[in-house]
Amino acid sequence: MRPDVVFPRRKVAVFLDGCFWHGCPQHGRMPTDPTGYWHAKLERNQNRDITVNRQLQEAGWVAVRIWEHELAVEAAARIEAIVRSR
């Protein structure tokens, strides 16, 4: 688990997720691949994200997931609100 930004005193971990690599429901596109490699790879990524979120929650942390397509100002406001609330 490697968060992109960490607020250790507030126990907040921020992940900046790419739409392709993390399966964004709006922009994530599954490539056509006869071997199934990409489907399996992207599914593993999504499952890992779920596991990491759960592990952080069990340890008293909050995982914040920001999609690459989110406006920076909106993402920053969301992160700030979560950090301040803790």
PDB file of C-alpha atoms in Angstrom:
ATOM      1  CA  MET A   1       0.000   0.000   0.000  1.00  0.00           C
ATOM      2  CA  ARG A   2       1.488   3.290  -1.092  1.00  0.00           C
ATOM      3  CA  PRO A   3      -0.778   6.297  -0.645  1.00  0.00           C
ATOM      4  CA  ASP A   4       0.090   9.351  -2.714  1.00  0.00           C
ATOM      5  CA  VAL A   5      -0.487  11.740   0.201  1.00  0.00           C
ATOM      6  CA  VAL A   6      -0.675  10.938   3.910  1.00  0.00           C
ATOM      7  CA  PHE A   7      -1.927  13.005   6.840  1.00  0.00           C
ATOM      8  CA  PRO A   8      -0.554  10.844   9.673  1.00  0.00           C
ATOM      9  CA  ARG A   9      -1.919  12.854  12.605  1.00  0.00           C
ATOM     10  CA  ARG A  10      -5.407  12.698  11.119  1.00  0.00           C
ATOM     11  CA  LYS A  11      -5.012   9.137   9.834  1.00  0.00           C
ATOM     12  CA  VAL A  12      -6.027  10.023   6.294  1.00  0.00           C
ATOM     13  CA  ALA A  13      -4.445   8.347   3.257  1.00  0.00           C
ATOM     14  CA  VAL A  14      -5.085   9.820  -0.190  1.00  0.00           C
ATOM     15  CA  PHE A  15      -4.814   7.784  -3.383  1.00  0.00           C
ATOM     16  CA  LEU A  16      -4.792   9.412  -6.820  1.00  0.00           C
ATOM     17  CA  ASP A  17      -6.286   6.730  -9.037  1.00  0.00           C
ATOM     18  CA  GLY A  18      -5.951   6.608 -12.809  1.00  0.00           C
ATOM     19  CA  CYS A  19      -9.192   5.901 -14.632  1.00  0.00           C
ATOM     20  CA  PHE A  20      -7.709   3.070 -16.697  1.00  0.00           C
ATOM     21  CA  TRP A  21      -5.659   1.355 -13.995  1.00  0.00           C
ATOM     22  CA  HIS A  22      -8.304   1.459 -11.277  1.00  0.00           C
ATOM     23  CA  GLY A  23     -11.455   0.889 -13.330  1.00  0.00           C
ATOM     24  CA  CYS A  24     -13.232   4.237 -13.220  1.00  0.00           C
ATOM     25  CA  PRO A  25     -16.932   3.559 -13.893  1.00  0.00           C
ATOM     26  CA  GLN A  26     -17.125   6.721 -16.051  1.00  0.00           C
ATOM     27  CA  HIS A  27     -13.890   6.559 -18.031  1.00  0.00           C
ATOM     28  CA  GLY A  28     -12.277   3.181 -17.470  1.00  0.00           C
ATOM     29  CA  ARG A  29     -12.298   1.226 -20.713  1.00  0.00           C
ATOM     30  CA  MET A  30     -11.478  -2.442 -20.872  1.00  0.00           C
ATOM     31  CA  PRO A  31      -9.120  -3.038 -23.794  1.00  0.00           C
ATOM     32  CA  THR A  32      -9.954  -5.775 -26.234  1.00  0.00           C
ATOM     33  CA  ASP A  33      -7.523  -8.539 -25.428  1.00  0.00           C
ATOM     34  CA  PRO A  34      -7.975 -12.116 -26.606  1.00  0.00           C
ATOM     35  CA  THR A  35      -5.670 -13.452 -23.872  1.00  0.00           C
ATOM     36  CA  GLY A  36      -7.657 -11.895 -21.037  1.00  0.00           C
ATOM     37  CA  TYR A  37      -4.484 -10.412 -19.533  1.00  0.00           C
ATOM     38  CA  TRP A  38      -5.843  -6.897 -19.125  1.00  0.00           C
ATOM     39  CA  HIS A  39      -9.162  -7.988 -17.696  1.00  0.00           C
ATOM     40  CA  ALA A  40      -7.390 -10.050 -15.023  1.00  0.00           C
ATOM     41  CA  LYS A  41      -4.844  -7.292 -14.302  1.00  0.00           C
ATOM     42  CA  LEU A  42      -7.429  -4.548 -13.880  1.00  0.00           C
ATOM     43  CA  GLU A  43      -9.642  -6.802 -11.773  1.00  0.00           C
ATOM     44  CA  ARG A  44      -6.679  -7.494  -9.463  1.00  0.00           C
ATOM     45  CA  ASN A  45      -6.069  -3.748  -9.167  1.00  0.00           C
ATOM     46  CA  GLN A  46      -9.678  -3.112  -8.175  1.00  0.00           C
ATOM     47  CA  ASN A  47      -9.656  -5.962  -5.659  1.00  0.00           C
ATOM     48  CA  ARG A  48      -6.417  -4.631  -4.170  1.00  0.00           C
ATOM     49  CA  ASP A  49      -7.999  -1.175  -3.789  1.00  0.00           C
ATOM     50  CA  ILE A  50     -10.919  -2.713  -1.889  1.00  0.00           C
ATOM     51  CA  THR A  51      -8.555  -4.675   0.358  1.00  0.00           C
ATOM     52  CA  VAL A  52      -6.389  -1.619   1.080  1.00  0.00           C
ATOM     53  CA  ASN A  53      -9.448   0.500   1.919  1.00  0.00           C
ATOM     54  CA  ARG A  54     -10.669  -2.182   4.320  1.00  0.00           C
ATOM     55  CA  GLN A  55      -7.252  -2.588   5.978  1.00  0.00           C
ATOM     56  CA  LEU A  56      -6.942   1.145   6.501  1.00  0.00           C
ATOM     57  CA  GLN A  57     -10.447   1.368   7.932  1.00  0.00           C
ATOM     58  CA  GLU A  58      -9.749  -1.499  10.338  1.00  0.00           C
ATOM     59  CA  ALA A  59      -6.622   0.362  11.490  1.00  0.00           C
ATOM     60  CA  GLY A  60      -8.631   3.536  12.153  1.00  0.00           C
ATOM     61  CA  TRP A  61      -7.647   5.345   8.965  1.00  0.00           C
ATOM     62  CA  VAL A  62      -9.712   6.882   6.173  1.00  0.00           C
ATOM     63  CA  ALA A  63      -8.813   6.130   2.568  1.00  0.00           C
ATOM     64  CA  VAL A  64      -9.697   8.908   0.142  1.00  0.00           C
ATOM     65  CA  ARG A  65      -9.798   7.913  -3.527  1.00  0.00           C
ATOM     66  CA  ILE A  66      -9.461  10.688  -6.100  1.00  0.00           C
ATOM     67  CA  TRP A  67     -10.033   9.901  -9.779  1.00  0.00           C
ATOM     68  CA  GLU A  68      -7.636  11.439 -12.288  1.00  0.00           C
ATOM     69  CA  HIS A  69     -10.546  13.161 -14.047  1.00  0.00           C
ATOM     70  CA  GLU A  70     -11.714  15.016 -10.935  1.00  0.00           C
ATOM     71  CA  LEU A  71     -11.168  18.750 -10.898  1.00  0.00           C
ATOM     72  CA  ALA A  72      -8.220  19.561  -8.651  1.00  0.00           C
ATOM     73  CA  VAL A  73     -10.106  22.244  -6.727  1.00  0.00           C
ATOM     74  CA  GLU A  74     -12.977  19.844  -5.983  1.00  0.00           C
ATOM     75  CA  ALA A  75     -10.631  17.039  -4.985  1.00  0.00           C
ATOM     76  CA  ALA A  76      -8.678  19.386  -2.710  1.00  0.00           C
ATOM     77  CA  ALA A  77     -11.885  20.604  -1.061  1.00  0.00           C
ATOM     78  CA  ARG A  78     -13.021  17.032  -0.449  1.00  0.00           C
ATOM     79  CA  ILE A  79      -9.658  16.060   1.050  1.00  0.00           C
ATOM     80  CA  GLU A  80      -9.584  19.180   3.218  1.00  0.00           C
ATOM     81  CA  ALA A  81     -13.082  18.504   4.557  1.00  0.00           C
ATOM     82  CA  ILE A  82     -12.169  14.933   5.487  1.00  0.00           C
ATOM     83  CA  VAL A  83      -8.887  15.943   7.131  1.00  0.00           C
ATOM     84  CA  ARG A  84     -10.569  18.722   9.132  1.00  0.00           C
ATOM     85  CA  SER A  85     -13.357  16.389  10.271  1.00  0.00           C
ATOM     86  CA  ARG A  86     -10.857  14.046  11.925  1.00  0.00           C
TER      87      ARG A  86
END
